[in-house]
Coordinates of C-alpha atoms in Angstrom, one line a residue:
M285 CA -15.8 23.6 -0.8
S286 CA -15.5 19.8 -1.5
L287 CA -13.0 17.5 0.2
G288 CA -11.1 17.3 -3.0
E289 CA -10.9 21.1 -3.4
R290 CA -9.7 21.5 0.2
Y291 CA -7.1 18.8 -0.5
M292 CA -5.8 20.6 -3.6
E293 CA -5.5 23.8 -1.6
R294 CA -3.5 22.1 1.1
L295 CA -0.9 21.0 -1.5
N296 CA 0.2 24.7 -1.6
D297 CA 1.5 24.7 2.0
G298 CA 5.2 25.3 1.3
R299 CA 6.3 21.7 1.4
K300 CA 9.9 21.1 0.1
V301 CA 9.7 18.6 -2.7
W302 CA 12.7 17.9 -4.9
L303 CA 12.6 16.3 -8.3
G304 CA 16.2 16.2 -9.5
E305 CA 17.7 19.7 -9.0
Q306 CA 14.2 21.3 -9.2
S307 CA 12.3 22.4 -6.1
V308 CA 8.7 21.8 -7.0
D309 CA 6.6 24.6 -5.6
R310 CA 3.2 23.8 -7.2
I311 CA 2.6 20.1 -6.9
A312 CA -0.9 20.3 -8.3
R313 CA 0.4 21.9 -11.5
H314 CA 3.7 20.0 -12.1
P315 CA 3.4 17.5 -15.0
A316 CA 5.1 14.8 -12.9
F317 CA 2.6 15.1 -10.0
A318 CA -0.6 16.8 -11.2
A319 CA -2.4 13.6 -12.4
T320 CA -2.0 11.8 -9.1
A321 CA -3.0 14.9 -7.2
R322 CA -6.2 15.1 -9.2
L323 CA -6.8 11.4 -8.8
I324 CA -6.6 11.7 -5.0
A325 CA -8.9 14.7 -5.0
S326 CA -11.5 12.9 -7.1
M327 CA -11.4 9.9 -4.8
L328 CA -11.9 12.2 -1.8
D329 CA -14.9 13.8 -3.6
R330 CA -16.5 10.4 -4.0
Q331 CA -16.9 10.3 -0.2
E332 CA -19.4 13.1 -0.4
E333 CA -21.4 11.8 -3.4
P334 CA -24.8 10.4 -2.6
G335 CA -24.2 7.2 -4.5
T336 CA -21.0 6.3 -2.7
M337 CA -21.1 8.2 0.6
D338 CA -22.6 5.3 2.7
L339 CA -20.1 2.8 1.0
L340 CA -17.0 4.8 1.8
T341 CA -17.8 6.7 5.0
Y342 CA -19.5 6.3 8.4
K343 CA -21.0 8.7 10.8
V344 CA -18.7 9.9 13.6
E345 CA -20.8 12.5 15.5
D346 CA -22.9 15.5 14.9
K347 CA -23.5 14.4 11.3
Q348 CA -19.8 14.4 10.6
R349 CA -18.5 11.5 8.5
A350 CA -15.1 9.9 8.1
H351 CA -13.7 7.3 5.7
M352 CA -14.2 3.7 6.6
A353 CA -10.4 3.3 7.1
F354 CA -10.9 5.2 10.4
L355 CA -13.7 2.9 11.6
V356 CA -12.7 0.9 14.7
P357 CA -14.5 -2.4 14.0
E358 CA -16.8 -3.5 16.8
S359 CA -18.4 -6.4 15.0
K360 CA -17.8 -8.8 12.1
E361 CA -20.2 -6.6 10.1
D362 CA -17.8 -3.6 10.6
L363 CA -15.0 -5.7 9.1
F364 CA -17.2 -6.4 6.1
R365 CA -18.0 -2.7 5.8
R366 CA -14.3 -1.8 5.8
H367 CA -13.7 -4.6 3.1
Q368 CA -16.3 -3.2 0.8
A369 CA -14.9 0.4 1.2
F370 CA -11.4 -0.9 0.4
R371 CA -12.6 -2.6 -2.7
F372 CA -13.8 0.7 -4.1
D373 CA -10.2 2.1 -4.6
P374 CA -8.8 -0.9 -6.6
D375 CA -12.0 -1.1 -8.6
E376 CA -11.5 2.6 -9.6
T377 CA -7.8 2.4 -10.1
F378 CA -7.4 -1.3 -11.0
G379 CA -5.4 -1.8 -7.8
M380 CA -2.6 0.5 -9.2
A381 CA -3.0 3.3 -6.6
D382 CA -3.7 3.7 -2.9
G383 CA -4.0 7.4 -3.3
P384 CA -5.9 8.4 -0.1
S385 CA -3.4 6.1 1.9
Q386 CA -6.0 3.7 3.2
Y387 CA -3.2 1.3 4.4
I388 CA -1.5 3.7 6.7
R389 CA -4.8 5.2 7.8
S390 CA -5.8 1.6 8.9
V391 CA -2.5 1.2 10.7
L392 CA -3.1 4.5 12.6
T393 CA -6.6 3.3 13.4
G394 CA -5.2 0.1 14.8
H395 CA -2.8 1.9 17.1
Y396 CA -5.6 4.1 18.2
A397 CA -7.9 1.2 19.0
A398 CA -5.2 -0.5 21.1
R399 CA -3.9 2.7 22.7
H400 CA -4.9 1.7 26.3
D401 CA -3.4 -1.8 25.9
S402 CA 0.0 -0.7 24.7
G403 CA 1.6 -0.7 28.1
L404 CA 3.0 2.8 27.4
G405 CA 0.7 4.6 29.8
S406 CA -1.9 7.3 29.7
E407 CA 0.3 10.0 28.1
Y408 CA 0.9 7.9 25.0
A409 CA -2.8 7.0 24.8
S410 CA -4.0 10.6 25.0
K411 CA -1.4 11.7 22.4
L412 CA -2.4 8.9 20.0
E413 CA -6.1 9.7 20.5
A414 CA -5.7 13.4 19.8
Y415 CA -3.6 12.7 16.7
Y416 CA -5.9 10.0 15.3
K417 CA -8.9 12.4 15.6
H418 CA -6.9 15.2 14.0
V419 CA -6.2 13.1 10.9
R420 CA -9.7 11.5 10.8
D421 CA -11.8 14.6 11.2
R422 CA -9.8 16.5 8.5
D423 CA -9.6 13.5 6.2
L424 CA -5.8 14.0 5.9
I425 CA -3.6 12.0 3.5
C426 CA -0.8 10.2 5.2
A427 CA 2.5 8.7 4.1
A428 CA 4.6 6.4 6.1
A429 CA 8.4 5.8 6.4
S430 CA 9.9 3.2 8.7
G431 CA 13.2 2.1 7.0
D432 CA 16.6 3.5 7.3
P433 CA 18.5 4.0 4.0
Q434 CA 20.6 0.9 3.2
S435 CA 24.2 1.4 4.1
R436 CA 27.2 -0.8 4.8
A437 CA 29.1 2.1 6.5
A438 CA 27.3 1.7 9.8
T439 CA 27.1 -1.4 12.0
A440 CA 24.4 -2.1 14.5
G441 CA 24.4 0.5 17.2
E442 CA 26.4 3.1 15.4
T443 CA 25.1 6.3 14.0
G444 CA 24.5 5.9 10.3
P445 CA 22.4 7.7 7.7
G446 CA 19.2 6.7 9.5
L447 CA 17.0 9.0 11.5
R448 CA 18.2 10.1 15.0
I449 CA 17.4 12.5 17.7
V450 CA 20.1 15.1 17.9
R451 CA 18.8 17.0 20.9
E452 CA 15.8 17.9 22.9
T453 CA 14.2 21.2 23.7
K454 CA 11.2 22.3 25.7
E455 CA 9.2 22.4 22.4
G456 CA 10.1 18.9 21.3
I457 CA 12.8 16.7 19.8
I458 CA 15.1 17.8 17.0
V459 CA 15.7 15.0 14.5
S460 CA 18.1 14.6 11.6
G461 CA 18.8 11.8 9.1
A462 CA 16.8 10.0 6.5
R463 CA 13.9 7.6 6.2
M464 CA 12.6 5.6 3.3
A465 CA 10.6 4.5 1.3
A466 CA 7.8 7.0 1.5
T467 CA 5.5 6.2 -1.3
N468 CA 3.3 9.2 -2.3
A469 CA 5.0 11.5 0.3
P470 CA 4.8 14.5 -2.1
Y471 CA 1.0 14.2 -2.0
A472 CA 0.6 13.6 1.8
D473 CA -0.6 16.0 4.5
E474 CA 1.1 14.0 7.2
I475 CA 4.3 11.9 7.5
L476 CA 4.0 9.0 10.0
V477 CA 7.5 7.8 11.0
S478 CA 7.9 4.2 12.5
F479 CA 4.2 3.6 12.8
H480 CA 4.6 0.2 11.1
D481 CA 7.2 -2.5 10.7
P482 CA 8.5 -2.6 7.2
G483 CA 9.1 -6.4 7.7
S484 CA 12.8 -6.4 8.4
R485 CA 14.3 -7.8 11.6
F486 CA 14.0 -5.4 14.5
S487 CA 16.9 -3.1 15.0
R488 CA 17.8 -2.5 18.6
R489 CA 19.0 1.1 18.1
T490 CA 18.5 3.2 21.2
D491 CA 17.3 6.3 19.4
S492 CA 14.3 4.8 17.4
P493 CA 11.6 7.5 17.5
M494 CA 8.0 7.1 16.5
F495 CA 6.4 10.4 15.7
A496 CA 4.3 12.4 13.1
V497 CA 5.0 15.6 11.3
S498 CA 3.2 17.7 8.8
T499 CA 4.6 17.5 5.3
C500 CA 5.3 21.3 5.3
T501 CA 7.4 21.1 8.5
P502 CA 10.6 23.3 8.1
G503 CA 13.7 21.2 7.5
L504 CA 11.8 18.3 6.0
H505 CA 12.9 17.5 2.4
I506 CA 11.1 15.1 0.2
V507 CA 13.6 13.8 -2.4
C508 CA 11.8 12.0 -5.2
R509 CA 13.1 9.5 -7.7
E510 CA 12.7 10.3 -11.4
S511 CA 9.2 10.4 -12.8
I512 CA 7.9 7.4 -14.7
R513 CA 4.6 9.1 -15.6
S514 CA 3.6 9.2 -19.3
G515 CA 1.7 12.1 -20.7
E516 CA 0.0 10.0 -23.4
R517 CA -3.2 8.6 -21.9
D518 CA -4.1 6.7 -25.1
D519 CA -0.6 5.1 -25.6
A520 CA 0.1 4.5 -21.9
P521 CA -3.2 4.3 -20.1
V522 CA -1.8 3.1 -16.8
S523 CA 1.4 5.2 -16.6
A524 CA -0.5 8.3 -17.5
R525 CA -3.1 7.8 -14.7
F526 CA -1.6 5.8 -11.9
A527 CA 2.1 6.5 -11.6
E528 CA 2.8 6.7 -7.9
M529 CA 5.9 8.5 -6.6
D530 CA 8.5 7.2 -4.2
A531 CA 10.7 9.4 -2.1
V532 CA 13.4 9.5 0.6
L533 CA 12.6 11.8 3.5
V534 CA 15.5 13.9 4.7
F535 CA 15.2 15.5 8.1
D536 CA 17.5 18.4 8.5
E537 CA 17.2 19.6 12.1
V538 CA 13.4 19.1 12.1
L539 CA 11.5 20.1 15.3
V540 CA 8.9 17.5 16.3
S541 CA 6.6 18.9 19.0
W542 CA 6.1 16.8 22.1
D543 CA 2.4 16.2 21.4
R544 CA 3.5 14.3 18.2
V545 CA 6.3 12.3 19.8
F546 CA 4.8 8.9 20.7
V547 CA 7.9 6.8 21.4
K548 CA 11.4 8.1 22.2
N549 CA 14.5 6.1 22.9
D550 CA 12.6 3.0 23.7
P551 CA 13.1 0.3 21.0
E552 CA 11.4 -2.3 23.0
A553 CA 8.2 -0.3 23.2
L554 CA 8.5 0.3 19.4
H555 CA 8.8 -3.4 18.9
R556 CA 5.7 -4.1 21.0
L557 CA 3.7 -1.6 19.0
W558 CA 4.9 -3.1 15.7
R559 CA 3.9 -6.6 16.9
S560 CA 0.5 -5.4 18.3
P561 CA -2.1 -7.2 16.3
A562 CA -4.4 -4.2 15.9
G563 CA -2.3 -2.0 13.7
S564 CA -0.9 -5.0 11.8
A565 CA -4.1 -6.8 11.2
L566 CA -6.2 -3.7 10.1
G567 CA -3.3 -2.6 7.9
R568 CA -2.8 -5.9 6.3
H569 CA -6.5 -6.4 5.8
Q570 CA -6.6 -3.3 3.6
A571 CA -3.5 -4.3 1.8
V572 CA -4.8 -7.8 0.9
V573 CA -8.1 -6.4 -0.4
R574 CA -6.1 -4.0 -2.6
L575 CA -3.8 -6.8 -3.8
F576 CA -6.7 -9.0 -4.8
G577 CA -8.2 -6.2 -6.9
H578 CA -4.9 -5.6 -8.6
L579 CA -4.3 -9.3 -9.4
E580 CA -7.9 -9.5 -10.6
F581 CA -7.2 -6.7 -13.1
I582 CA -4.0 -8.5 -14.3
A583 CA -5.9 -11.7 -14.8
A584 CA -8.6 -9.8 -16.8
V585 CA -5.9 -8.3 -19.1
G586 CA -4.4 -11.8 -19.6
H587 CA -7.8 -13.2 -20.6
A588 CA -8.4 -10.3 -23.0
L589 CA -5.1 -11.0 -24.7
V590 CA -5.9 -14.6 -25.0
S591 CA -9.4 -13.9 -26.4
A592 CA -7.9 -11.5 -29.0
S593 CA -5.5 -14.1 -30.3
E594 CA -5.6 -17.6 -31.7
T595 CA -3.9 -19.1 -28.5
K596 CA -6.9 -19.6 -26.3
T597 CA -7.2 -23.2 -27.3
L598 CA -3.6 -24.0 -26.4
L599 CA -3.2 -26.1 -23.3
H600 CA -0.2 -24.3 -21.9
I601 CA -2.0 -21.0 -22.3
Q602 CA -5.0 -22.3 -20.5
E603 CA -2.7 -23.7 -17.8
K604 CA -1.1 -20.2 -17.3
M605 CA -4.6 -18.6 -17.1
G606 CA -5.6 -21.3 -14.6
E607 CA -2.6 -20.2 -12.4
L608 CA -3.9 -16.7 -12.4
M609 CA -7.3 -17.9 -11.3
I610 CA -5.7 -20.0 -8.5
Q611 CA -3.9 -16.9 -7.3
L612 CA -7.3 -15.1 -7.0
E613 CA -9.0 -17.9 -5.3
T614 CA -6.1 -18.3 -2.8
L615 CA -6.3 -14.7 -1.7
K616 CA -10.1 -14.8 -1.6
G617 CA -10.0 -17.8 0.7
L618 CA -7.4 -16.2 2.9
L619 CA -9.6 -13.1 3.2
V620 CA -12.5 -15.3 4.2
A621 CA -10.3 -17.1 6.7
A622 CA -9.3 -13.8 8.2
E623 CA -12.7 -12.2 8.4
H624 CA -15.1 -14.9 9.3
P625 CA -13.3 -16.3 12.4
S626 CA -12.6 -12.8 13.6
R627 CA -13.0 -12.1 17.3
P628 CA -13.1 -9.1 19.7
S629 CA -9.8 -8.0 21.2
Y630 CA -9.0 -5.2 23.6
D631 CA -12.0 -3.2 24.4
R632 CA -14.7 -4.4 21.9
V633 CA -12.3 -4.1 19.0
W634 CA -13.1 -6.7 16.4
L635 CA -9.9 -7.8 14.6
P636 CA -9.5 -10.1 11.6
D637 CA -7.3 -13.1 12.1
E638 CA -3.8 -11.9 11.3
Q639 CA -2.2 -15.2 10.4
P640 CA -4.1 -15.6 7.1
L641 CA -3.4 -12.0 6.3
R642 CA 0.3 -12.4 6.9
T643 CA 0.2 -15.5 4.7
A644 CA -1.6 -13.5 1.9
C645 CA 1.0 -10.7 2.1
S646 CA 3.9 -13.2 1.8
L647 CA 2.3 -15.0 -1.1
G648 CA 1.6 -11.6 -2.8
A649 CA 5.3 -11.0 -2.9
R650 CA 5.6 -14.1 -5.2
F651 CA 2.2 -14.0 -6.8
Y652 CA 2.6 -10.5 -8.3
P653 CA 5.8 -11.0 -10.2
R654 CA 4.6 -14.4 -11.4
A655 CA 1.3 -12.8 -12.6
I656 CA 3.3 -10.2 -14.6
E657 CA 5.5 -13.0 -16.1
I658 CA 2.4 -14.9 -17.1
V659 CA 0.9 -11.9 -19.0
R660 CA 4.2 -11.4 -20.7
Q661 CA 4.3 -15.0 -21.8
I662 CA 0.7 -14.8 -23.0
G663 CA 1.3 -11.6 -24.9
A664 CA 4.6 -12.8 -26.2
D665 CA 6.0 -11.0 -29.3
S666 CA 2.6 -9.3 -29.9
L667 CA 3.6 -6.9 -27.0
L668 CA 6.6 -5.8 -29.2
Q669 CA 4.5 -5.4 -32.4
R670 CA 2.5 -2.4 -31.4
P671 CA 2.7 0.8 -33.5
A672 CA 4.4 3.8 -31.9
R673 CA 1.1 5.8 -31.4
L674 CA -2.6 5.1 -31.7
A675 CA -2.7 8.3 -33.7
D676 CA -0.9 6.4 -36.4
F677 CA -4.2 4.8 -37.4
G678 CA -5.1 8.2 -38.8
G679 CA -1.8 8.6 -40.6
P680 CA -0.3 7.3 -43.8
V681 CA 0.3 3.8 -42.5
G682 CA -3.2 3.6 -41.0
H683 CA -4.6 1.3 -43.7
F684 CA -1.8 -1.1 -43.1
L685 CA -2.5 -1.1 -39.3
R686 CA -6.2 -1.7 -39.9
E687 CA -5.5 -4.6 -42.2
Y688 CA -2.7 -6.5 -40.2
Y689 CA -3.2 -5.6 -36.5
G690 CA -6.6 -7.0 -36.0
G691 CA -7.5 -9.7 -33.5
T692 CA -9.8 -12.7 -33.6
D693 CA -12.5 -11.0 -31.6
R694 CA -12.0 -7.3 -32.3
D695 CA -10.8 -4.8 -34.9
A696 CA -7.2 -3.6 -35.2
F697 CA -7.7 -0.3 -33.3
S698 CA -9.3 -2.0 -30.3
R699 CA -6.7 -4.8 -30.2
T700 CA -3.8 -2.2 -30.4
K701 CA -5.3 -0.3 -27.5
L702 CA -5.4 -3.6 -25.6
V703 CA -1.8 -4.5 -26.4
K704 CA -0.6 -1.0 -25.4
L705 CA -2.5 -1.4 -22.1
A706 CA -0.9 -4.8 -21.5
W707 CA 2.6 -3.5 -22.3
D708 CA 2.1 -0.5 -20.0
L709 CA 1.1 -3.0 -17.2
V710 CA 3.9 -5.5 -17.7
G711 CA 6.8 -4.0 -19.7
S712 CA 7.0 -0.2 -19.0
P713 CA 9.1 1.6 -16.3
L714 CA 5.9 1.7 -14.2
A715 CA 5.6 -2.1 -14.5
A716 CA 9.1 -2.5 -13.3
R717 CA 8.6 -0.2 -10.4
R718 CA 5.3 -1.9 -9.4
T719 CA 6.8 -5.3 -9.4
L720 CA 9.6 -4.2 -7.1
Y721 CA 7.1 -2.5 -4.9
E722 CA 4.9 -5.6 -4.5
Q723 CA 7.9 -7.9 -3.9
F724 CA 9.4 -5.8 -1.1
L725 CA 6.4 -4.1 0.3
W726 CA 6.7 -6.2 3.5
G727 CA 10.5 -6.2 3.6
D728 CA 12.7 -9.0 2.6
P729 CA 10.4 -11.8 1.3
V730 CA 12.8 -14.5 2.4
Q731 CA 12.8 -13.2 5.9
G732 CA 9.1 -13.0 5.7
Y733 CA 8.8 -16.7 5.0
A734 CA 11.3 -17.5 7.7
D735 CA 9.2 -15.5 10.2
H736 CA 6.2 -17.6 9.3
Y737 CA 8.2 -20.7 10.4
E738 CA 9.5 -19.1 13.5
T739 CA 6.2 -17.8 14.7
Y740 CA 3.9 -20.7 13.6
P741 CA 2.6 -22.9 16.5
I742 CA 4.5 -25.8 15.1
E743 CA 4.1 -27.9 18.3
T744 CA 0.5 -28.4 17.3
L745 CA 1.8 -30.3 14.2
T746 CA 4.7 -32.2 15.8
E747 CA 2.9 -33.6 18.9
P748 CA 1.2 -36.4 16.9
V749 CA 4.5 -37.2 15.2
W750 CA 6.2 -37.8 18.6
R751 CA 3.2 -39.7 19.8
L752 CA 3.6 -42.1 16.9
V753 CA 7.3 -42.3 17.3
H754 CA 7.1 -43.3 20.9
A755 CA 4.0 -45.5 20.6
N756 CA 4.6 -48.9 22.1
S757 CA 8.4 -48.4 21.9
K758 CA 10.7 -49.9 24.5
P759 CA 14.4 -49.2 24.9
S760 CA 16.6 -52.1 23.8

């Protein structure tokens, strides 16, 4: 049985997924979820194919292989291997999906790599090691949730709607409350709670737990937003293939066994783990590679629209396309700046430089909505002038469409398919969701920029300023 087939079987484990009032029992067959489930399964299967096995996986032991996201880099070459594996997913999905959860897998790998340097002792290290190997060796899909639901009802330190420990037993902790936003949680095998910092300012709550649970754990409810998936692959080629699902996780008296509780009632420890460079750097490395692939696809769609119209000689159109190229080159340069000066940390763990990666993530929150805006401006009213369905070319108005919908470099049918793709990318419900996702993936983007200022070694810049100010100066 292939990796993909085993994954599809695991989806029938009794997990409690809600879509509106409906409890979804068969994720792999439900029209709102089936396409993404099949996509994840197909991507897992590529890890076993001869042509892509060495690109996507590495040998662990006894001929067993694992995805590159689980590789603890011990050299600069290992970072490059991870980069190349991470490029495969956006190349296959145009950056629209992170189905096998390579980001949170990378975060978990970073925590594992730095487990002995966490300051939390041998018990934490042994738990983390056992869990990492459990996920790695079974190629499990993970989802992450670190944020409490937004609420004005609770002030700092009070019990609000967020996750909390309600009691402890000899088996583990009992937790209740909610966590968000768990992208692709319905498809996951494991839920990782508080493994990463969503980017907001650290909350000093005294009951902040870091733990992991299986998706099918009794009492765990996955409450999904409405589906934005389209069933028409021809008319909505992106929405029909790559519509991810977001969810709020509701924990109703959920038992978390002690072997899966990594931090309990220790917000300072949680803060140190979030700020540990290993998990953050390896996670952000994957995220920037994916973002680059996505922006590359958006730029390609913009260029195709320009080439299919009479606007490619207009200076303001060329200027906008130039801006998309500058976005790509900026991210490419930041990836090079992160990978090439990389250095070993901890025990032979080779980490990319986190500062360029944090910069790329902050820029991405502004680059992405701007890229979408540029494609809208390039497409302009042509995005509104598409026929209802591609099938209309075979109907009674087909001869009109073939006569009046053509482009400068392609026939009417091909140009209409391009325009429908562009609209799906920049104007559909999926496009609106994706723009919000990229803007707030790392938390409040304004706070992110402020954190850059607060954490930057600004003294290295100001020292020459004061040296000049005080040069040859004498008090009057």
